[in-house]
């Protein structure tokens, strides 16, 4: 019996698969002097993937249900696929100048990165445990290699090894939990799990299974206290890979978490709700307090990423604990994800450009950057203040929807969560503002930095321009991202 496939709905996945083959062929056939075409092929392929996404959004007969309900293309999937493709495109742009300047071999790099993008696209449409797991491993598997791309660098080797070991551990925990869910319910599809799980919430084995799934995804989204690998991996990996880890890989983990909690296990909210509440509190607090002590900017952004994961979990936890509208919580989380992706990618593009200008990745080495590179200094202020949630930049709306999702419930536990989030927002402002202060207020060093006269690479400048425009526009017109994220309500029954 042939599977029920809708090839029109699968066009984004097909486009990325063709891109993978084209990148591999270009790498094999082109002479070494023309290897830059490999990057161009990857960029063109990912760009063309946007065409079927737009077509499906306008003309697609959605939802398209395939493989007995195990793979679904609907508004939720399209919204997240657009996020993954756009983020992947910006990371590819960042990679072009970085990989060329560091003289690393290109072909495998772009093949692995596009493969990871394909995995995230698959995850957005997965509606059973098997497809979800395959997509998740396709996201993370290539990143184990990409994290260690600087093969002669001890820190890069350490980053790859730590990421691999923790990745294997989290995968084992996630699979263990999924296998228990299958054993207890007799099904792997989300609809079947949702129907069967209501009668199992008091079963100790079921509680354990749900908690192990939560822990597995907590590793993937760098939620504390399962974030041990992140600071060293972020610092040791090539900066574009770090940007991808902090945005697309994290977003893929959150998509999996959304699908498992809100679609497969909605009746188990009494189990995963308190667990997410605790994860949110610990991630926000530990991430922010650790970031306060950092002088290396990449490590600062690593701990910031842990704290931001906690902020993203706040709507999750608040809706589950209060028993309120799950649809509004999904929309709030996806809104935060979209805005975070844009401003964090911009921040990492600033890190690449700033490190080349100053020849330094330490905060003290960026002293006075705004005096001799005012455009770059302005970008530092824009993205770091947006991450802090300062109006009128887009980050304020991410914080707004997060607080609105929890304060509106009136539940004491959610109100406590809102207070903790507010305190952590203030703490985060301290270290984000410190970076801007060093760039604009501290005196520049007397010795001229090696790269002071070096212009920002065109591809990095394009990323900075795109991210800056979107960050400013969404700050003034937040309804754009709100209407986009609202499509994700379809995964919640009755939402």
PDB file of N, CA and C in Angstrom, residues 209-299:
ATOM      1  N   UNK A 209       7.491   8.692  32.368  1.00  0.00           N
ATOM      2  CA  UNK A 209       7.686   8.837  30.921  1.00  0.00           C
ATOM      3  C   UNK A 209       7.582  10.295  30.500  1.00  0.00           C
ATOM      4  N   UNK A 210       6.573  10.995  30.993  1.00  0.00           N
ATOM      5  CA  UNK A 210       6.383  12.399  30.640  1.00  0.00           C
ATOM      6  C   UNK A 210       7.566  13.235  31.119  1.00  0.00           C
ATOM      7  N   UNK A 211       8.022  12.988  32.334  1.00  0.00           N
ATOM      8  CA  UNK A 211       9.140  13.754  32.884  1.00  0.00           C
ATOM      9  C   UNK A 211      10.432  13.508  32.108  1.00  0.00           C
ATOM     10  N   UNK A 212      10.663  12.266  31.672  1.00  0.00           N
ATOM     11  CA  UNK A 212      11.862  11.990  30.889  1.00  0.00           C
ATOM     12  C   UNK A 212      11.806  12.670  29.521  1.00  0.00           C
ATOM     13  N   UNK A 213      10.628  12.735  28.924  1.00  0.00           N
ATOM     14  CA  UNK A 213      10.480  13.472  27.664  1.00  0.00           C
ATOM     15  C   UNK A 213      10.778  14.954  27.885  1.00  0.00           C
ATOM     16  N   UNK A 214      10.270  15.499  29.000  1.00  0.00           N
ATOM     17  CA  UNK A 214      10.532  16.901  29.315  1.00  0.00           C
ATOM     18  C   UNK A 214      12.030  17.170  29.495  1.00  0.00           C
ATOM     19  N   UNK A 215      12.706  16.274  30.198  1.00  0.00           N
ATOM     20  CA  UNK A 215      14.142  16.441  30.423  1.00  0.00           C
ATOM     21  C   UNK A 215      14.901  16.356  29.105  1.00  0.00           C
ATOM     22  N   UNK A 216      14.500  15.419  28.241  1.00  0.00           N
ATOM     23  CA  UNK A 216      15.151  15.295  26.939  1.00  0.00           C
ATOM     24  C   UNK A 216      15.052  16.574  26.134  1.00  0.00           C
ATOM     25  N   UNK A 217      13.884  17.183  26.100  1.00  0.00           N
ATOM     26  CA  UNK A 217      13.723  18.436  25.367  1.00  0.00           C
ATOM     27  C   UNK A 217      14.380  19.604  26.097  1.00  0.00           C
ATOM     28  N   UNK A 218      14.463  19.541  27.423  1.00  0.00           N
ATOM     29  CA  UNK A 218      15.130  20.606  28.176  1.00  0.00           C
ATOM     30  C   UNK A 218      16.594  20.715  27.774  1.00  0.00           C
ATOM     31  N   UNK A 219      17.251  19.581  27.531  1.00  0.00           N
ATOM     32  CA  UNK A 219      18.616  19.617  27.016  1.00  0.00           C
ATOM     33  C   UNK A 219      18.657  20.322  25.664  1.00  0.00           C
ATOM     34  N   UNK A 220      17.697  20.007  24.793  1.00  0.00           N
ATOM     35  CA  UNK A 220      17.709  20.545  23.434  1.00  0.00           C
ATOM     36  C   UNK A 220      17.518  22.059  23.409  1.00  0.00           C
ATOM     37  N   UNK A 221      16.708  22.594  24.329  1.00  0.00           N
ATOM     38  CA  UNK A 221      16.430  24.035  24.315  1.00  0.00           C
ATOM     39  C   UNK A 221      17.334  24.799  25.279  1.00  0.00           C
ATOM     40  N   UNK A 222      18.331  24.136  25.829  1.00  0.00           N
ATOM     41  CA  UNK A 222      19.292  24.718  26.794  1.00  0.00           C
ATOM     42  C   UNK A 222      18.590  25.335  27.999  1.00  0.00           C
ATOM     43  N   UNK A 223      17.640  24.592  28.549  1.00  0.00           N
ATOM     44  CA  UNK A 223      16.993  25.032  29.784  1.00  0.00           C
ATOM     45  C   UNK A 223      17.828  24.577  30.970  1.00  0.00           C
ATOM     46  N   UNK A 224      17.997  25.463  31.939  1.00  0.00           N
ATOM     47  CA  UNK A 224      18.729  25.105  33.164  1.00  0.00           C
ATOM     48  C   UNK A 224      17.857  24.169  34.006  1.00  0.00           C
ATOM     49  N   UNK A 225      18.437  23.224  34.704  1.00  0.00           N
ATOM     50  CA  UNK A 225      19.878  22.989  34.898  1.00  0.00           C
ATOM     51  C   UNK A 225      20.501  22.030  33.885  1.00  0.00           C
ATOM     52  N   UNK A 226      19.906  21.920  32.692  1.00  0.00           N
ATOM     53  CA  UNK A 226      20.413  20.998  31.667  1.00  0.00           C
ATOM     54  C   UNK A 226      21.152  21.756  30.567  1.00  0.00           C
ATOM     55  N   UNK A 227      21.817  22.839  30.951  1.00  0.00           N
ATOM     56  CA  UNK A 227      22.471  23.724  29.994  1.00  0.00           C
ATOM     57  C   UNK A 227      23.994  23.614  30.052  1.00  0.00           C
ATOM     58  N   UNK A 228      24.518  22.590  30.722  1.00  0.00           N
ATOM     59  CA  UNK A 228      25.959  22.535  31.009  1.00  0.00           C
ATOM     60  C   UNK A 228      26.805  22.674  29.754  1.00  0.00           C
ATOM     61  N   UNK A 229      26.325  22.108  28.661  1.00  0.00           N
ATOM     62  CA  UNK A 229      27.119  22.077  27.436  1.00  0.00           C
ATOM     63  C   UNK A 229      27.169  23.425  26.718  1.00  0.00           C
ATOM     64  N   UNK A 230      26.158  24.274  26.940  1.00  0.00           N
ATOM     65  CA  UNK A 230      25.974  25.445  26.088  1.00  0.00           C
ATOM     66  C   UNK A 230      27.133  26.454  26.116  1.00  0.00           C
ATOM     67  N   UNK A 231      27.596  26.939  27.283  1.00  0.00           N
ATOM     68  CA  UNK A 231      28.635  27.989  27.259  1.00  0.00           C
ATOM     69  C   UNK A 231      29.911  27.565  26.530  1.00  0.00           C
ATOM     70  N   UNK A 232      30.429  26.376  26.829  1.00  0.00           N
ATOM     71  CA  UNK A 232      31.659  25.925  26.180  1.00  0.00           C
ATOM     72  C   UNK A 232      31.433  25.627  24.705  1.00  0.00           C
ATOM     73  N   UNK A 233      30.291  25.054  24.366  1.00  0.00           N
ATOM     74  CA  UNK A 233      30.000  24.754  22.962  1.00  0.00           C
ATOM     75  C   UNK A 233      29.802  26.027  22.165  1.00  0.00           C
ATOM     76  N   UNK A 234      29.079  26.989  22.726  1.00  0.00           N
ATOM     77  CA  UNK A 234      28.865  28.252  22.025  1.00  0.00           C
ATOM     78  C   UNK A 234      30.186  28.977  21.782  1.00  0.00           C
ATOM     79  N   UNK A 235      31.086  28.940  22.777  1.00  0.00           N
ATOM     80  CA  UNK A 235      32.352  29.650  22.643  1.00  0.00           C
ATOM     81  C   UNK A 235      33.288  28.952  21.667  1.00  0.00           C
ATOM     82  N   UNK A 236      33.301  27.627  21.673  1.00  0.00           N
ATOM     83  CA  UNK A 236      34.248  26.886  20.853  1.00  0.00           C
ATOM     84  C   UNK A 236      33.808  26.674  19.422  1.00  0.00           C
ATOM     85  N   UNK A 237      32.516  26.657  19.161  1.00  0.00           N
ATOM     86  CA  UNK A 237      32.025  26.421  17.808  1.00  0.00           C
ATOM     87  C   UNK A 237      32.244  27.658  16.937  1.00  0.00           C
ATOM     88  N   UNK A 238      32.304  27.505  15.597  1.00  0.00           N
ATOM     89  CA  UNK A 238      32.310  28.676  14.721  1.00  0.00           C
ATOM     90  C   UNK A 238      31.098  29.552  15.028  1.00  0.00           C
ATOM     91  N   UNK A 239      31.276  30.854  14.995  1.00  0.00           N
ATOM     92  CA  UNK A 239      30.205  31.761  15.426  1.00  0.00           C
ATOM     93  C   UNK A 239      28.902  31.573  14.645  1.00  0.00           C
ATOM     94  N   UNK A 240      28.917  31.358  13.310  1.00  0.00           N
ATOM     95  CA  UNK A 240      27.644  31.095  12.622  1.00  0.00           C
ATOM     96  C   UNK A 240      26.940  29.843  13.135  1.00  0.00           C
ATOM     97  N   UNK A 241      27.715  28.825  13.490  1.00  0.00           N
ATOM     98  CA  UNK A 241      27.117  27.604  14.048  1.00  0.00           C
ATOM     99  C   UNK A 241      26.506  27.899  15.411  1.00  0.00           C
ATOM    100  N   UNK A 242      27.201  28.713  16.207  1.00  0.00           N
ATOM    101  CA  UNK A 242      26.656  29.122  17.497  1.00  0.00           C
ATOM    102  C   UNK A 242      25.344  29.871  17.314  1.00  0.00           C
ATOM    103  N   UNK A 243      25.300  30.766  16.317  1.00  0.00           N
ATOM    104  CA  UNK A 243      24.061  31.497  16.025  1.00  0.00           C
ATOM    105  C   UNK A 243      22.945  30.530  15.674  1.00  0.00           C
ATOM    106  N   UNK A 244      23.266  29.527  14.873  1.00  0.00           N
ATOM    107  CA  UNK A 244      22.250  28.539  14.487  1.00  0.00           C
ATOM    108  C   UNK A 244      21.783  27.737  15.693  1.00  0.00           C
ATOM    109  N   UNK A 245      22.745  27.341  16.543  1.00  0.00           N
ATOM    110  CA  UNK A 245      22.387  26.603  17.758  1.00  0.00           C
ATOM    111  C   UNK A 245      21.450  27.408  18.648  1.00  0.00           C
ATOM    112  N   UNK A 246      21.724  28.689  18.779  1.00  0.00           N
ATOM    113  CA  UNK A 246      20.964  29.516  19.708  1.00  0.00           C
ATOM    114  C   UNK A 246      19.591  29.894  19.187  1.00  0.00           C
ATOM    115  N   UNK A 247      19.382  29.761  17.873  1.00  0.00           N
ATOM    116  CA  UNK A 247      18.108  30.184  17.283  1.00  0.00           C
ATOM    117  C   UNK A 247      17.347  28.998  16.703  1.00  0.00           C
ATOM    118  N   UNK A 248      17.811  28.464  15.576  1.00  0.00           N
ATOM    119  CA  UNK A 248      17.047  27.428  14.875  1.00  0.00           C
ATOM    120  C   UNK A 248      16.995  26.122  15.651  1.00  0.00           C
ATOM    121  N   UNK A 249      18.137  25.708  16.198  1.00  0.00           N
ATOM    122  CA  UNK A 249      18.139  24.467  16.965  1.00  0.00           C
ATOM    123  C   UNK A 249      17.257  24.592  18.211  1.00  0.00           C
ATOM    124  N   UNK A 250      17.355  25.740  18.876  1.00  0.00           N
ATOM    125  CA  UNK A 250      16.506  25.970  20.042  1.00  0.00           C
ATOM    126  C   UNK A 250      15.033  26.014  19.641  1.00  0.00           C
ATOM    127  N   UNK A 251      14.726  26.693  18.522  1.00  0.00           N
ATOM    128  CA  UNK A 251      13.338  26.779  18.064  1.00  0.00           C
ATOM    129  C   UNK A 251      12.797  25.399  17.722  1.00  0.00           C
ATOM    130  N   UNK A 252      13.639  24.546  17.114  1.00  0.00           N
ATOM    131  CA  UNK A 252      13.201  23.189  16.804  1.00  0.00           C
ATOM    132  C   UNK A 252      12.866  22.425  18.082  1.00  0.00           C
ATOM    133  N   UNK A 253      13.687  22.601  19.114  1.00  0.00           N
ATOM    134  CA  UNK A 253      13.390  21.963  20.390  1.00  0.00           C
ATOM    135  C   UNK A 253      12.079  22.446  20.974  1.00  0.00           C
ATOM    136  N   UNK A 254      11.821  23.751  20.863  1.00  0.00           N
ATOM    137  CA  UNK A 254      10.563  24.289  21.374  1.00  0.00           C
ATOM    138  C   UNK A 254       9.366  23.807  20.570  1.00  0.00           C
ATOM    139  N   UNK A 255       9.539  23.640  19.264  1.00  0.00           N
ATOM    140  CA  UNK A 255       8.446  23.094  18.451  1.00  0.00           C
ATOM    141  C   UNK A 255       8.109  21.687  18.920  1.00  0.00           C
ATOM    142  N   UNK A 256       9.144  20.867  19.149  1.00  0.00           N
ATOM    143  CA  UNK A 256       8.894  19.528  19.667  1.00  0.00           C
ATOM    144  C   UNK A 256       8.198  19.557  21.005  1.00  0.00           C
ATOM    145  N   UNK A 257       8.620  20.467  21.862  1.00  0.00           N
ATOM    146  CA  UNK A 257       8.014  20.598  23.187  1.00  0.00           C
ATOM    147  C   UNK A 257       6.550  21.036  23.079  1.00  0.00           C
ATOM    148  N   UNK A 258       6.275  21.982  22.179  1.00  0.00           N
ATOM    149  CA  UNK A 258       4.895  22.416  21.946  1.00  0.00           C
ATOM    150  C   UNK A 258       4.017  21.264  21.484  1.00  0.00           C
ATOM    151  N   UNK A 259       4.526  20.506  20.512  1.00  0.00           N
ATOM    152  CA  UNK A 259       3.726  19.414  19.950  1.00  0.00           C
ATOM    153  C   UNK A 259       3.454  18.334  20.988  1.00  0.00           C
ATOM    154  N   UNK A 260       4.485  17.975  21.754  1.00  0.00           N
ATOM    155  CA  UNK A 260       4.318  16.918  22.757  1.00  0.00           C
ATOM    156  C   UNK A 260       3.344  17.343  23.846  1.00  0.00           C
ATOM    157  N   UNK A 261       3.511  18.562  24.349  1.00  0.00           N
ATOM    158  CA  UNK A 261       2.695  18.984  25.484  1.00  0.00           C
ATOM    159  C   UNK A 261       1.267  19.338  25.079  1.00  0.00           C
ATOM    160  N   UNK A 262       1.128  20.199  24.092  1.00  0.00           N
ATOM    161  CA  UNK A 262      -0.192  20.733  23.757  1.00  0.00           C
ATOM    162  C   UNK A 262      -0.990  19.858  22.813  1.00  0.00           C
ATOM    163  N   UNK A 263      -0.329  19.008  22.033  1.00  0.00           N
ATOM    164  CA  UNK A 263      -1.058  18.181  21.066  1.00  0.00           C
ATOM    165  C   UNK A 263      -1.119  16.719  21.474  1.00  0.00           C
ATOM    166  N   UNK A 264      -0.015  16.178  21.990  1.00  0.00           N
ATOM    167  CA  UNK A 264       0.009  14.762  22.352  1.00  0.00           C
ATOM    168  C   UNK A 264      -0.405  14.499  23.791  1.00  0.00           C
ATOM    169  N   UNK A 265      -0.088  15.418  24.703  1.00  0.00           N
ATOM    170  CA  UNK A 265      -0.338  15.164  26.130  1.00  0.00           C
ATOM    171  C   UNK A 265      -1.071  16.325  26.805  1.00  0.00           C
ATOM    172  N   UNK A 266      -2.134  16.847  26.205  1.00  0.00           N
ATOM    173  CA  UNK A 266      -2.816  17.980  26.846  1.00  0.00           C
ATOM    174  C   UNK A 266      -3.443  17.623  28.187  1.00  0.00           C
ATOM    175  N   UNK A 267      -3.881  16.376  28.334  1.00  0.00           N
ATOM    176  CA  UNK A 267      -4.516  15.972  29.590  1.00  0.00           C
ATOM    177  C   UNK A 267      -3.507  15.670  30.687  1.00  0.00           C
ATOM    178  N   UNK A 268      -2.217  15.707  30.330  1.00  0.00           N
ATOM    179  CA  UNK A 268      -1.167  15.481  31.324  1.00  0.00           C
ATOM    180  C   UNK A 268      -0.556  16.794  31.795  1.00  0.00           C
ATOM    181  N   UNK A 269      -1.290  17.897  31.610  1.00  0.00           N
ATOM    182  CA  UNK A 269      -0.765  19.207  32.010  1.00  0.00           C
ATOM    183  C   UNK A 269      -0.457  19.267  33.501  1.00  0.00           C
ATOM    184  N   UNK A 270      -1.144  18.458  34.296  1.00  0.00           N
ATOM    185  CA  UNK A 270      -0.867  18.438  35.731  1.00  0.00           C
ATOM    186  C   UNK A 270       0.522  17.878  36.023  1.00  0.00           C
ATOM    187  N   UNK A 271       1.115  17.176  35.031  1.00  0.00           N
ATOM    188  CA  UNK A 271       2.466  16.631  35.194  1.00  0.00           C
ATOM    189  C   UNK A 271       3.495  17.585  34.599  1.00  0.00           C
ATOM    190  N   UNK A 272       3.296  17.928  33.307  1.00  0.00           N
ATOM    191  CA  UNK A 272       4.327  18.733  32.646  1.00  0.00           C
ATOM    192  C   UNK A 272       4.220  20.220  32.971  1.00  0.00           C
ATOM    193  N   UNK A 273       3.056  20.677  33.437  1.00  0.00           N
ATOM    194  CA  UNK A 273       2.914  22.084  33.781  1.00  0.00           C
ATOM    195  C   UNK A 273       3.836  22.517  34.917  1.00  0.00           C
ATOM    196  N   UNK A 274       3.774  21.861  36.086  1.00  0.00           N
ATOM    197  CA  UNK A 274       4.698  22.221  37.178  1.00  0.00           C
ATOM    198  C   UNK A 274       6.167  22.031  36.809  1.00  0.00           C
ATOM    199  N   UNK A 275       6.456  20.990  35.991  1.00  0.00           N
ATOM    200  CA  UNK A 275       7.846  20.779  35.572  1.00  0.00           C
ATOM    201  C   UNK A 275       8.340  21.963  34.738  1.00  0.00           C
ATOM    202  N   UNK A 276       7.494  22.442  33.820  1.00  0.00           N
ATOM    203  CA  UNK A 276       7.881  23.594  33.006  1.00  0.00           C
ATOM    204  C   UNK A 276       7.954  24.868  33.841  1.00  0.00           C
ATOM    205  N   UNK A 277       7.085  25.004  34.837  1.00  0.00           N
ATOM    206  CA  UNK A 277       7.129  26.165  35.733  1.00  0.00           C
ATOM    207  C   UNK A 277       8.498  26.232  36.411  1.00  0.00           C
ATOM    208  N   UNK A 278       8.938  25.088  36.921  1.00  0.00           N
ATOM    209  CA  UNK A 278      10.229  25.039  37.602  1.00  0.00           C
ATOM    210  C   UNK A 278      11.377  25.287  36.629  1.00  0.00           C
ATOM    211  N   UNK A 279      11.313  24.686  35.438  1.00  0.00           N
ATOM    212  CA  UNK A 279      12.351  24.902  34.438  1.00  0.00           C
ATOM    213  C   UNK A 279      12.446  26.370  34.039  1.00  0.00           C
ATOM    214  N   UNK A 280      11.290  27.023  33.891  1.00  0.00           N
ATOM    215  CA  UNK A 280      11.284  28.433  33.510  1.00  0.00           C
ATOM    216  C   UNK A 280      11.965  29.289  34.574  1.00  0.00           C
ATOM    217  N   UNK A 281      11.615  29.054  35.830  1.00  0.00           N
ATOM    218  CA  UNK A 281      12.196  29.838  36.927  1.00  0.00           C
ATOM    219  C   UNK A 281      13.701  29.627  37.021  1.00  0.00           C
ATOM    220  N   UNK A 282      14.138  28.381  36.989  1.00  0.00           N
ATOM    221  CA  UNK A 282      15.569  28.083  37.127  1.00  0.00           C
ATOM    222  C   UNK A 282      16.345  28.617  35.928  1.00  0.00           C
ATOM    223  N   UNK A 283      15.793  28.471  34.717  1.00  0.00           N
ATOM    224  CA  UNK A 283      16.491  28.926  33.512  1.00  0.00           C
ATOM    225  C   UNK A 283      16.655  30.437  33.516  1.00  0.00           C
ATOM    226  N   UNK A 284      15.582  31.162  33.805  1.00  0.00           N
ATOM    227  CA  UNK A 284      15.673  32.626  33.841  1.00  0.00           C
ATOM    228  C   UNK A 284      16.688  33.090  34.876  1.00  0.00           C
ATOM    229  N   UNK A 285      16.575  32.545  36.068  1.00  0.00           N
ATOM    230  CA  UNK A 285      17.397  33.031  37.183  1.00  0.00           C
ATOM    231  C   UNK A 285      18.861  32.636  37.029  1.00  0.00           C
ATOM    232  N   UNK A 286      19.109  31.360  36.794  1.00  0.00           N
ATOM    233  CA  UNK A 286      20.489  30.889  36.682  1.00  0.00           C
ATOM    234  C   UNK A 286      21.165  31.465  35.440  1.00  0.00           C
ATOM    235  N   UNK A 287      20.434  31.523  34.328  1.00  0.00           N
ATOM    236  CA  UNK A 287      21.003  32.072  33.097  1.00  0.00           C
ATOM    237  C   UNK A 287      21.395  33.529  33.253  1.00  0.00           C
ATOM    238  N   UNK A 288      20.522  34.334  33.839  1.00  0.00           N
ATOM    239  CA  UNK A 288      20.810  35.756  33.991  1.00  0.00           C
ATOM    240  C   UNK A 288      21.923  36.018  35.000  1.00  0.00           C
ATOM    241  N   UNK A 289      21.886  35.322  36.138  1.00  0.00           N
ATOM    242  CA  UNK A 289      22.936  35.532  37.149  1.00  0.00           C
ATOM    243  C   UNK A 289      24.297  35.102  36.620  1.00  0.00           C
ATOM    244  N   UNK A 290      24.331  34.045  35.822  1.00  0.00           N
ATOM    245  CA  UNK A 290      25.603  33.600  35.240  1.00  0.00           C
ATOM    246  C   UNK A 290      26.090  34.583  34.181  1.00  0.00           C
ATOM    247  N   UNK A 291      25.165  35.152  33.406  1.00  0.00           N
ATOM    248  CA  UNK A 291      25.555  36.104  32.365  1.00  0.00           C
ATOM    249  C   UNK A 291      26.171  37.367  32.959  1.00  0.00           C
ATOM    250  N   UNK A 292      25.749  37.735  34.165  1.00  0.00           N
ATOM    251  CA  UNK A 292      26.290  38.932  34.806  1.00  0.00           C
ATOM    252  C   UNK A 292      27.801  38.848  35.004  1.00  0.00           C
ATOM    253  N   UNK A 293      28.330  37.645  35.137  1.00  0.00           N
ATOM    254  CA  UNK A 293      29.744  37.458  35.466  1.00  0.00           C
ATOM    255  C   UNK A 293      30.623  37.314  34.228  1.00  0.00           C
ATOM    256  N   UNK A 294      30.023  37.301  33.024  1.00  0.00           N
ATOM    257  CA  UNK A 294      30.788  37.004  31.821  1.00  0.00           C
ATOM    258  C   UNK A 294      31.449  38.243  31.235  1.00  0.00           C
ATOM    259  N   UNK A 295      32.693  38.041  30.759  1.00  0.00           N
ATOM    260  CA  UNK A 295      33.395  39.103  30.037  1.00  0.00           C
ATOM    261  C   UNK A 295      33.572  38.739  28.563  1.00  0.00           C
ATOM    262  N   UNK A 296      33.469  37.465  28.241  1.00  0.00           N
ATOM    263  CA  UNK A 296      33.489  37.039  26.847  1.00  0.00           C
ATOM    264  C   UNK A 296      32.083  37.192  26.276  1.00  0.00           C
ATOM    265  N   UNK A 297      31.950  37.857  25.132  1.00  0.00           N
ATOM    266  CA  UNK A 297      30.620  38.205  24.635  1.00  0.00           C
ATOM    267  C   UNK A 297      29.849  36.972  24.175  1.00  0.00           C
ATOM    268  N   UNK A 298      30.531  35.990  23.583  1.00  0.00           N
ATOM    269  CA  UNK A 298      29.826  34.782  23.153  1.00  0.00           C
ATOM    270  C   UNK A 298      29.314  34.003  24.364  1.00  0.00           C
ATOM    271  N   UNK A 299      30.116  33.902  25.408  1.00  0.00           N
ATOM    272  CA  UNK A 299      29.654  33.212  26.614  1.00  0.00           C
ATOM    273  C   UNK A 299      28.500  33.978  27.261  1.00  0.00           C
TER     274      UNK A 299
END
